[in-house]
Short mmCIF file of C-alpha atoms in Angstrom, two decimals:
data_model
loop_
_atom_site.label_atom_id
_atom_site.label_comp_id
_atom_site.label_asym_id
_atom_site.label_seq_id
_atom_site.Cartn_x
_atom_site.Cartn_y
_atom_site.Cartn_z
CA MET A 1 -79.59 53.52 -108.31
CA SER A 2 -81.86 56.49 -107.75
CA SER A 3 -82.11 59.21 -110.35
CA ILE A 4 -81.05 62.62 -109.03
CA THR A 5 -81.51 65.89 -110.87
CA LEU A 6 -79.98 69.15 -109.67
CA GLN A 7 -82.21 72.21 -109.82
CA PRO A 8 -80.59 75.55 -110.76
CA THR A 9 -80.01 78.02 -107.94
CA THR A 10 -78.87 81.60 -108.39
CA SER A 11 -76.77 83.59 -105.94
CA ALA A 12 -79.57 86.12 -105.61
CA GLU A 13 -81.98 83.39 -104.53
CA ILE A 14 -79.51 82.13 -101.93
CA ILE A 15 -78.91 85.55 -100.42
CA THR A 16 -82.61 86.45 -100.44
CA THR A 17 -83.47 83.19 -98.75
CA SER A 18 -80.76 83.60 -96.13
CA ALA A 19 -82.08 86.97 -95.09
CA LYS A 20 -85.30 85.51 -93.80
CA SER A 21 -84.05 82.08 -92.71
CA HIS A 22 -83.79 80.36 -89.39
CA VAL A 23 -82.68 76.96 -88.20
CA PRO A 24 -85.53 74.61 -89.19
CA VAL A 25 -86.94 72.18 -86.66
CA TYR A 26 -86.12 69.16 -88.82
CA LEU A 27 -82.43 70.08 -88.60
CA TYR A 28 -82.49 69.85 -84.81
CA ALA A 29 -84.47 66.60 -85.07
CA THR A 30 -81.92 65.08 -87.45
CA VAL A 31 -78.95 65.91 -85.21
CA LEU A 32 -80.83 64.59 -82.15
CA SER A 33 -81.57 61.43 -84.15
CA SER A 34 -77.84 60.98 -84.67
CA LEU A 35 -77.35 61.38 -80.91
CA SER A 36 -80.07 58.83 -80.12
CA ILE A 37 -78.47 56.33 -82.49
CA ILE A 38 -74.99 56.54 -80.97
CA ILE A 39 -76.37 56.41 -77.40
CA GLY A 40 -78.33 53.29 -78.30
CA LEU A 41 -75.32 51.67 -79.99
CA ILE A 42 -72.95 52.13 -77.04
CA TRP A 43 -75.70 51.17 -74.61
CA ASP A 44 -76.31 48.01 -76.67
CA ILE A 45 -72.61 47.09 -76.54
CA SER A 46 -72.64 47.60 -72.77
CA TRP A 47 -75.84 45.51 -72.57
CA HIS A 48 -74.16 42.59 -74.33
CA THR A 49 -71.06 42.94 -72.15
CA SER A 50 -73.07 43.19 -68.91
CA ILE A 51 -76.27 41.18 -69.47
CA GLY A 52 -75.79 39.13 -72.61
CA ARG A 53 -79.33 38.45 -73.66
CA ASP A 54 -81.52 41.06 -75.29
CA GLY A 55 -84.58 41.15 -77.49
CA LEU A 56 -85.78 43.06 -80.52
CA PHE A 57 -87.44 45.64 -78.27
CA SER A 58 -84.72 46.02 -75.65
CA ALA A 59 -84.12 49.58 -74.44
CA PRO A 60 -80.88 50.12 -76.44
CA HIS A 61 -82.57 48.87 -79.61
CA LEU A 62 -85.48 51.24 -79.05
CA ALA A 63 -83.04 54.16 -78.72
CA ILE A 64 -81.35 53.17 -81.98
CA TYR A 65 -84.59 52.74 -83.91
CA LEU A 66 -86.07 55.91 -82.40
CA GLY A 67 -83.21 57.83 -83.99
CA GLY A 68 -83.74 56.13 -87.33
CA VAL A 69 -87.51 56.65 -87.36
CA THR A 70 -87.24 60.29 -86.26
CA ALA A 71 -84.70 61.17 -88.96
CA GLY A 72 -86.72 59.32 -91.60
CA LEU A 73 -90.05 60.91 -90.63
CA PHE A 74 -88.81 64.50 -90.44
CA SER A 75 -86.86 64.18 -93.69
CA GLY A 76 -89.75 62.37 -95.39
CA PHE A 77 -92.23 65.03 -94.29
CA ARG A 78 -89.99 67.78 -95.65
CA VAL A 79 -89.61 65.97 -98.97
CA LEU A 80 -93.39 65.49 -99.30
CA LYS A 81 -94.05 69.11 -98.34
CA ILE A 82 -91.67 70.45 -101.00
CA THR A 83 -92.83 67.91 -103.58
CA LEU A 84 -96.57 68.46 -103.10
CA ALA A 85 -96.77 72.08 -101.95
CA GLY A 86 -93.41 73.63 -102.69
CA THR A 87 -93.05 76.75 -104.79
CA PRO A 88 -90.71 76.86 -107.81
CA PRO A 89 -88.11 78.91 -105.85
CA GLU A 90 -88.21 76.30 -103.05
CA ARG A 91 -87.78 73.44 -105.49
CA SER A 92 -84.93 75.25 -107.22
CA LYS A 93 -82.84 74.84 -104.07
CA THR A 94 -83.31 71.06 -103.89
CA ILE A 95 -82.39 67.96 -105.81
CA ARG A 96 -84.89 65.76 -107.64
CA PHE A 97 -84.68 62.05 -106.88
CA TRP A 98 -86.60 58.89 -107.71
CA GLY A 99 -88.11 60.83 -110.60
CA ILE A 100 -90.83 62.69 -108.69
CA PHE A 101 -89.53 63.81 -105.26
CA TYR A 102 -87.80 67.04 -104.27
CA GLY A 103 -85.60 67.44 -101.21
CA SER A 104 -82.07 68.05 -99.99
CA LEU A 105 -79.21 65.57 -100.28
CA GLY A 106 -79.31 65.26 -96.49
CA ASN A 107 -82.99 64.29 -96.68
CA LEU A 108 -82.16 61.55 -99.16
CA PHE A 109 -79.40 60.18 -96.92
CA CYS A 110 -81.70 60.15 -93.87
CA ILE A 111 -84.53 58.43 -95.74
CA TRP A 112 -82.24 55.74 -97.12
CA GLY A 113 -80.66 55.26 -93.69
CA ALA A 114 -84.05 54.90 -92.01
CA ILE A 115 -85.17 52.34 -94.59
CA ALA A 116 -81.97 50.31 -94.06
CA MET A 117 -82.32 50.43 -90.26
CA LEU A 118 -85.97 49.39 -90.27
CA THR A 119 -85.22 46.61 -92.76
CA SER A 120 -82.47 45.27 -90.50
CA ALA A 121 -84.78 44.92 -87.45
CA PRO A 122 -86.89 41.90 -88.56
CA PHE A 123 -83.85 40.55 -90.42
CA ASP A 124 -81.81 40.59 -87.19
CA ASP A 125 -84.65 38.99 -85.20
CA TRP A 126 -84.94 36.20 -87.78
CA TRP A 127 -81.14 35.76 -87.77
CA HIS A 128 -81.05 35.29 -83.99
CA ASN A 129 -83.98 32.87 -84.04
CA THR A 130 -82.31 30.85 -86.80
CA TYR A 131 -78.62 30.94 -85.87
CA GLY A 132 -78.60 32.00 -82.21
CA LEU A 133 -76.38 34.69 -80.71
CA ASP A 134 -73.96 36.57 -82.95
CA VAL A 135 -70.30 35.63 -82.74
CA THR A 136 -69.27 38.81 -84.55
CA ILE A 137 -70.49 42.38 -84.62
CA LEU A 138 -70.54 42.41 -88.44
CA SER A 139 -73.21 39.79 -89.02
CA PRO A 140 -75.32 40.47 -92.17
CA PRO A 141 -78.23 42.14 -90.29
CA HIS A 142 -75.83 44.15 -88.14
CA THR A 143 -73.97 45.29 -91.26
CA VAL A 144 -77.23 46.57 -92.76
CA LEU A 145 -78.05 48.31 -89.48
CA LEU A 146 -74.61 49.95 -89.22
CA LEU A 147 -74.79 51.18 -92.81
CA GLY A 148 -78.19 52.68 -92.05
CA MET A 149 -76.94 54.38 -88.89
CA ILE A 150 -73.87 55.83 -90.60
CA THR A 151 -75.99 57.01 -93.53
CA ILE A 152 -78.30 58.91 -91.16
CA GLN A 153 -75.34 60.46 -89.37
CA PHE A 154 -73.89 61.61 -92.69
CA GLY A 155 -77.36 62.87 -93.56
CA ALA A 156 -77.31 64.98 -90.41
CA ILE A 157 -73.95 66.52 -91.34
CA ILE A 158 -75.00 67.18 -94.93
CA SER A 159 -78.31 68.71 -93.81
CA VAL A 160 -76.46 71.11 -91.50
CA LEU A 161 -73.92 71.96 -94.19
CA THR A 162 -76.65 72.71 -96.73
CA TYR A 163 -78.03 75.46 -94.53
CA GLN A 164 -74.63 76.59 -93.29
CA ASN A 165 -73.32 77.07 -96.82
CA LEU A 166 -76.48 78.86 -97.96
CA HIS A 167 -76.35 81.50 -95.25
CA THR A 168 -73.89 84.18 -96.21
CA GLY A 169 -73.87 87.94 -95.81
CA SER A 170 -74.88 90.23 -93.02
CA VAL A 171 -77.29 87.86 -91.29
CA GLU A 172 -74.92 84.95 -90.90
CA GLY A 173 -73.62 85.81 -87.41
CA GLU A 174 -76.20 84.25 -85.12
CA LEU A 175 -77.25 81.64 -87.67
CA ASN A 176 -73.67 80.62 -88.30
CA LYS A 177 -73.15 80.15 -84.57
CA ASN A 178 -76.14 77.78 -84.41
CA PHE A 179 -75.04 75.92 -87.52
CA SER A 180 -71.50 75.62 -86.17
CA ILE A 181 -72.81 74.05 -82.96
CA LEU A 182 -74.98 71.60 -84.90
CA PHE A 183 -72.08 70.77 -87.22
CA ALA A 184 -69.77 70.14 -84.25
CA LEU A 185 -72.36 67.86 -82.65
CA SER A 186 -73.09 65.88 -85.80
CA GLY A 187 -69.37 65.61 -86.59
CA GLY A 188 -68.58 64.46 -83.06
CA PHE A 189 -71.27 61.79 -83.24
CA VAL A 190 -69.78 60.51 -86.50
CA LEU A 191 -66.32 60.32 -84.90
CA THR A 192 -67.87 58.35 -82.03
CA MET A 193 -69.55 55.97 -84.47
CA ILE A 194 -66.33 55.39 -86.41
CA PHE A 195 -64.38 54.80 -83.19
CA THR A 196 -67.06 52.38 -81.96
CA ILE A 197 -67.02 50.34 -85.15
CA ALA A 198 -63.20 50.12 -85.10
CA SER A 199 -62.89 49.72 -81.32
CA GLU A 200 -61.78 46.11 -81.70
CA TYR A 201 -58.45 47.50 -82.97
CA LEU A 202 -58.31 50.65 -80.82
CA SER A 203 -58.56 49.42 -77.23
CA ARG A 204 -56.03 50.18 -74.51
CA HIS A 205 -54.53 46.71 -74.98
CA ASP A 206 -53.63 47.63 -78.58
CA MET A 207 -51.96 51.01 -78.04
CA HIS A 208 -48.41 49.61 -77.97
CA GLY A 209 -48.88 47.87 -81.30
CA VAL A 210 -48.44 49.34 -84.78
CA LEU A 211 -51.84 48.11 -85.98
CA PHE A 212 -53.48 50.57 -83.58
CA TYR A 213 -51.69 53.52 -85.23
CA GLN A 214 -52.33 52.22 -88.73
CA VAL A 215 -56.07 51.91 -88.12
CA ALA A 216 -56.21 55.30 -86.39
CA SER A 217 -54.26 56.87 -89.27
CA LEU A 218 -56.69 55.39 -91.76
CA LEU A 219 -59.82 56.72 -90.06
CA PHE A 220 -59.27 59.94 -88.14
CA PRO A 221 -57.23 62.17 -90.50
CA LEU A 222 -59.94 61.63 -93.12
CA PHE A 223 -62.73 62.92 -90.89
CA LEU A 224 -60.78 65.54 -88.93
CA VAL A 225 -59.33 67.16 -92.05
CA ALA A 226 -62.72 67.08 -93.79
CA PHE A 227 -64.45 68.69 -90.80
CA SER A 228 -61.71 71.29 -90.53
CA HIS A 229 -62.20 72.30 -94.18
CA ALA A 230 -66.01 72.16 -94.19
CA SER A 231 -66.65 74.15 -91.02
CA LYS A 232 -67.18 77.91 -91.13
CA THR A 233 -65.30 78.28 -87.87
CA LYS A 234 -61.54 78.03 -87.46
CA TRP A 235 -61.88 75.03 -85.16
CA GLY A 236 -64.07 72.55 -87.04
CA ALA A 237 -61.93 69.49 -86.30
CA THR A 238 -61.28 70.54 -82.70
CA GLN A 239 -64.96 71.09 -81.94
CA ALA A 240 -65.97 67.72 -83.40
CA ALA A 241 -63.17 65.97 -81.47
CA LEU A 242 -64.26 67.77 -78.30
CA VAL A 243 -67.84 66.53 -78.72
CA TYR A 244 -66.52 62.99 -79.29
CA THR A 245 -64.31 63.19 -76.18
CA ILE A 246 -66.92 64.66 -73.82
CA PHE A 247 -69.70 62.36 -75.05
CA LEU A 248 -67.69 59.17 -74.52
CA MET A 249 -66.44 60.25 -71.11
CA VAL A 250 -69.94 61.16 -69.90
CA ILE A 251 -71.62 57.98 -71.14
CA ASN A 252 -68.81 55.92 -69.58
CA TRP A 253 -69.46 57.61 -66.25
CA ILE A 254 -73.25 57.18 -66.48
CA LEU A 255 -73.51 53.52 -67.50
CA PRO A 256 -71.93 52.01 -64.34
CA LEU A 257 -74.46 53.89 -62.20
CA PHE A 258 -77.20 51.46 -63.28
CA PRO A 259 -77.55 47.84 -62.10
CA ALA A 260 -77.11 44.93 -64.49
CA SER A 261 -76.55 41.21 -64.02
CA PRO A 262 -75.66 38.51 -66.55
CA ARG A 263 -78.48 36.40 -67.98
CA LEU A 264 -76.34 34.09 -70.07
CA GLY A 265 -73.81 31.54 -68.93
CA PRO A 266 -71.08 30.85 -68.21
CA VAL A 267 -70.66 33.72 -65.77
CA LEU A 268 -66.98 33.89 -64.83
CA ASN A 269 -67.09 37.53 -63.82
CA PRO A 270 -70.27 38.17 -61.74
CA ILE A 271 -70.72 41.90 -62.41
CA THR A 272 -73.55 43.92 -60.89
CA THR A 273 -73.61 47.11 -63.02
CA PHE A 274 -73.48 48.07 -66.68
CA GLN A 275 -69.94 47.98 -68.02
CA PRO A 276 -68.52 51.20 -69.52
CA PHE A 277 -67.26 51.52 -73.07
CA ASP A 278 -63.69 52.50 -74.05
CA PHE A 279 -62.11 55.77 -72.94
CA PRO A 280 -61.86 58.21 -75.88
CA LEU A 281 -58.62 58.43 -77.81
CA LEU A 282 -56.60 61.63 -77.45
CA ILE A 283 -57.43 62.79 -80.98
CA ILE A 284 -58.42 66.25 -79.75
CA PHE A 285 -54.73 67.23 -79.64
CA PRO A 286 -53.92 66.37 -83.28
CA ALA A 287 -57.31 67.92 -84.16
CA ILE A 288 -56.14 71.27 -82.77
CA VAL A 289 -53.00 71.12 -84.91
CA ILE A 290 -55.03 70.08 -87.97
CA ASP A 291 -57.17 73.21 -87.61
CA LEU A 292 -54.06 75.36 -87.28
CA ILE A 293 -52.55 73.77 -90.40
CA THR A 294 -55.77 74.30 -92.35
CA HIS A 295 -55.59 78.06 -91.91
CA ARG A 296 -51.81 78.43 -91.83
CA PHE A 297 -51.18 76.51 -95.08
CA ALA A 298 -54.42 77.25 -96.96
CA ALA A 299 -52.52 78.42 -100.06
CA LYS A 300 -50.22 75.39 -100.23
CA ASN A 301 -50.48 72.46 -102.64
CA ARG A 302 -53.00 69.82 -101.50
CA TRP A 303 -50.46 67.02 -101.40
CA TYR A 304 -48.10 69.23 -99.40
CA ARG A 305 -50.87 69.87 -96.87
CA ALA A 306 -51.74 66.16 -96.82
CA VAL A 307 -48.15 65.29 -95.88
CA VAL A 308 -48.14 67.91 -93.13
CA TYR A 309 -51.54 66.79 -91.83
CA GLY A 310 -50.56 63.11 -91.83
CA ALA A 311 -47.15 63.64 -90.23
CA PHE A 312 -48.42 65.86 -87.41
CA PHE A 313 -51.41 63.61 -86.74
CA LEU A 314 -49.28 60.49 -86.35
CA ILE A 315 -46.47 62.18 -84.39
CA ILE A 316 -48.83 63.79 -81.89
CA LEU A 317 -51.04 60.72 -81.50
CA PHE A 318 -48.04 58.43 -81.00
CA ALA A 319 -46.31 60.81 -78.57
CA LEU A 320 -49.44 61.05 -76.40
CA GLN A 321 -51.29 57.77 -76.81
CA TRP A 322 -48.33 55.43 -76.26
CA PRO A 323 -47.53 56.70 -72.72
CA PHE A 324 -51.23 57.26 -71.98
CA ALA A 325 -51.78 53.55 -72.62
CA ASN A 326 -49.66 52.86 -69.54
CA VAL A 327 -51.96 55.12 -67.52
CA LEU A 328 -55.04 53.28 -68.74
CA MET A 329 -53.55 49.85 -68.10
CA ALA A 330 -52.40 50.82 -64.59
CA SER A 331 -55.67 52.50 -63.60
CA ARG A 332 -57.19 49.13 -62.58
CA GLY A 333 -60.87 49.90 -62.70
CA HIS A 334 -60.75 53.63 -62.12
CA TRP A 335 -64.17 55.27 -62.62
CA PHE A 336 -62.72 58.21 -64.55
CA PHE A 337 -61.08 56.08 -67.24
CA GLY A 338 -63.80 53.42 -67.30
CA THR A 339 -61.22 50.66 -67.01
CA SER A 340 -63.52 48.50 -64.89
CA LYS A 341 -64.93 47.23 -68.21
CA TRP A 342 -64.79 43.46 -68.38
CA TYR A 343 -67.10 40.94 -70.06
CA PHE A 344 -69.02 38.71 -67.64
CA GLY A 345 -67.89 35.63 -69.56
CA SER A 346 -64.18 36.46 -69.20
CA ASP A 347 -62.07 35.39 -66.25
CA PRO A 348 -61.25 38.51 -64.18
CA ALA A 349 -57.91 36.91 -63.26
CA TRP A 350 -56.75 36.89 -66.91
CA GLN A 351 -53.05 37.72 -66.73
CA TYR A 352 -53.09 40.43 -69.41
CA ARG A 353 -56.13 42.33 -68.16
CA TYR A 354 -53.95 45.06 -66.66
CA ALA A 355 -50.72 44.36 -68.53
CA PHE A 356 -49.49 44.30 -72.10
CA GLY A 357 -48.72 40.85 -73.42
CA ASP A 358 -45.66 40.34 -75.61
CA TRP A 359 -47.97 39.54 -78.50
CA MET A 360 -49.53 43.02 -78.24
CA VAL A 361 -46.34 45.11 -78.24
CA SER A 362 -44.37 46.23 -81.30
CA SER A 363 -40.75 47.31 -80.97
CA GLY A 364 -37.55 47.71 -82.92
CA ILE A 365 -37.68 47.24 -86.67
CA ASP A 366 -41.32 46.14 -86.60
CA LEU A 367 -42.32 49.38 -84.86
CA THR A 368 -40.30 51.52 -87.27
CA GLN A 369 -41.69 49.81 -90.38
CA GLY A 370 -45.21 49.79 -88.97
CA LEU A 371 -45.14 53.51 -88.19
CA ALA A 372 -43.77 54.27 -91.66
CA ILE A 373 -46.77 52.44 -93.12
CA ALA A 374 -49.05 54.34 -90.72
CA LEU A 375 -47.56 57.62 -91.95
CA ALA A 376 -48.26 56.75 -95.58
CA ILE A 377 -51.81 55.77 -94.63
CA ALA A 378 -52.30 59.03 -92.69
CA VAL A 379 -51.12 61.12 -95.66
CA LEU A 380 -53.48 59.36 -98.08
CA SER A 381 -56.33 59.62 -95.57
CA ALA A 382 -55.69 63.34 -95.12
CA ARG A 383 -55.58 63.86 -98.90
CA VAL A 384 -59.01 62.28 -99.27
CA GLY A 385 -60.18 64.40 -96.33
CA ILE A 386 -59.08 67.58 -98.12
CA ALA A 387 -61.09 66.64 -101.21
CA TRP A 388 -64.11 65.55 -99.18
CA GLY A 389 -64.03 68.70 -97.04
CA GLY A 390 -63.86 70.87 -100.15
CA TRP A 391 -66.90 69.08 -101.55
CA MET A 392 -68.85 69.50 -98.30
CA LYS A 393 -68.07 73.20 -98.26
CA LYS A 394 -69.86 73.60 -101.61
CA ILE A 395 -73.08 71.73 -100.71
CA VAL A 396 -76.12 74.01 -101.04
CA ARG A 397 -78.90 71.47 -101.70
#
């Protein structure tokens, strides 16, 4: 456990600093690192679905590690600069960690994330050489890698929030616009990461089952409510959800434009291009309502707001995603929805490829009970999101 010491910061110092501030280069680099990581991750999933074999230095892996190294280097340089050449006022606006270093909380997250990612690389290579191909995404080296990636993405959000929360007063207009854009981007990339990790339970084949809504209710109210509270704009959750939606749609349209052929047998589905990832969930619509609730019920009790958040999230998601699942299943390989996705080792004639199997559909009492559980989960998730968003809104180091 690293030792962290908070340095005192006065309001006068914050306002004085904000008057002559700008968006630092390392902040752009950190957000771009988060983008590089999520591009590499989805590309890597498509690689495994389309080609099968890869190596330590495959293109998707390089994109992932480029993001990790970039975030680690820029954050590390800033920490060393403040530690070795920083003035007392500069150090007063940082935290002290590992006993001798000074930097922001976002810097610490990015450094730890980069260390975890770089540690996972030789570990993963050794794992494959020893045990062969992974049979699960959460193998030990992949778990270390995912923790590192998520840590860097949280580091990007915290780094943006540190500057966003510091800049108040007459000069905040243009700066706040830039910070809001960076916050929306970093938040959207986190939503994409969370969706990617949980995609096994959130595919179009699962959308008529209660587990889909329970998993979605566990994950998305937490992040959407937190982003709504932490953002300086009135549309923090909506903007993050919009980034998530546009990013996934664009990358799904781009991947099939490039050739790919399987290099691992058996090949039951002889594809010729990279396979797209999943179409984004329709969370942008509950995100809009979450933002409206945040500002409409700001004075209400937190548990009251959590109930309202959770109920509206689940009702809107269920009302839209359930019928939209039929659209996705009936699209039969449409380029817009990316439903051509199919693993080269799976039989393309599989009877449930474009149809819901009975074992995937919940109805009657099971659906009612399952949605009641999902509602309780959504309320608890939203309550944690309120607390987390309030904490993020106060970060100034």
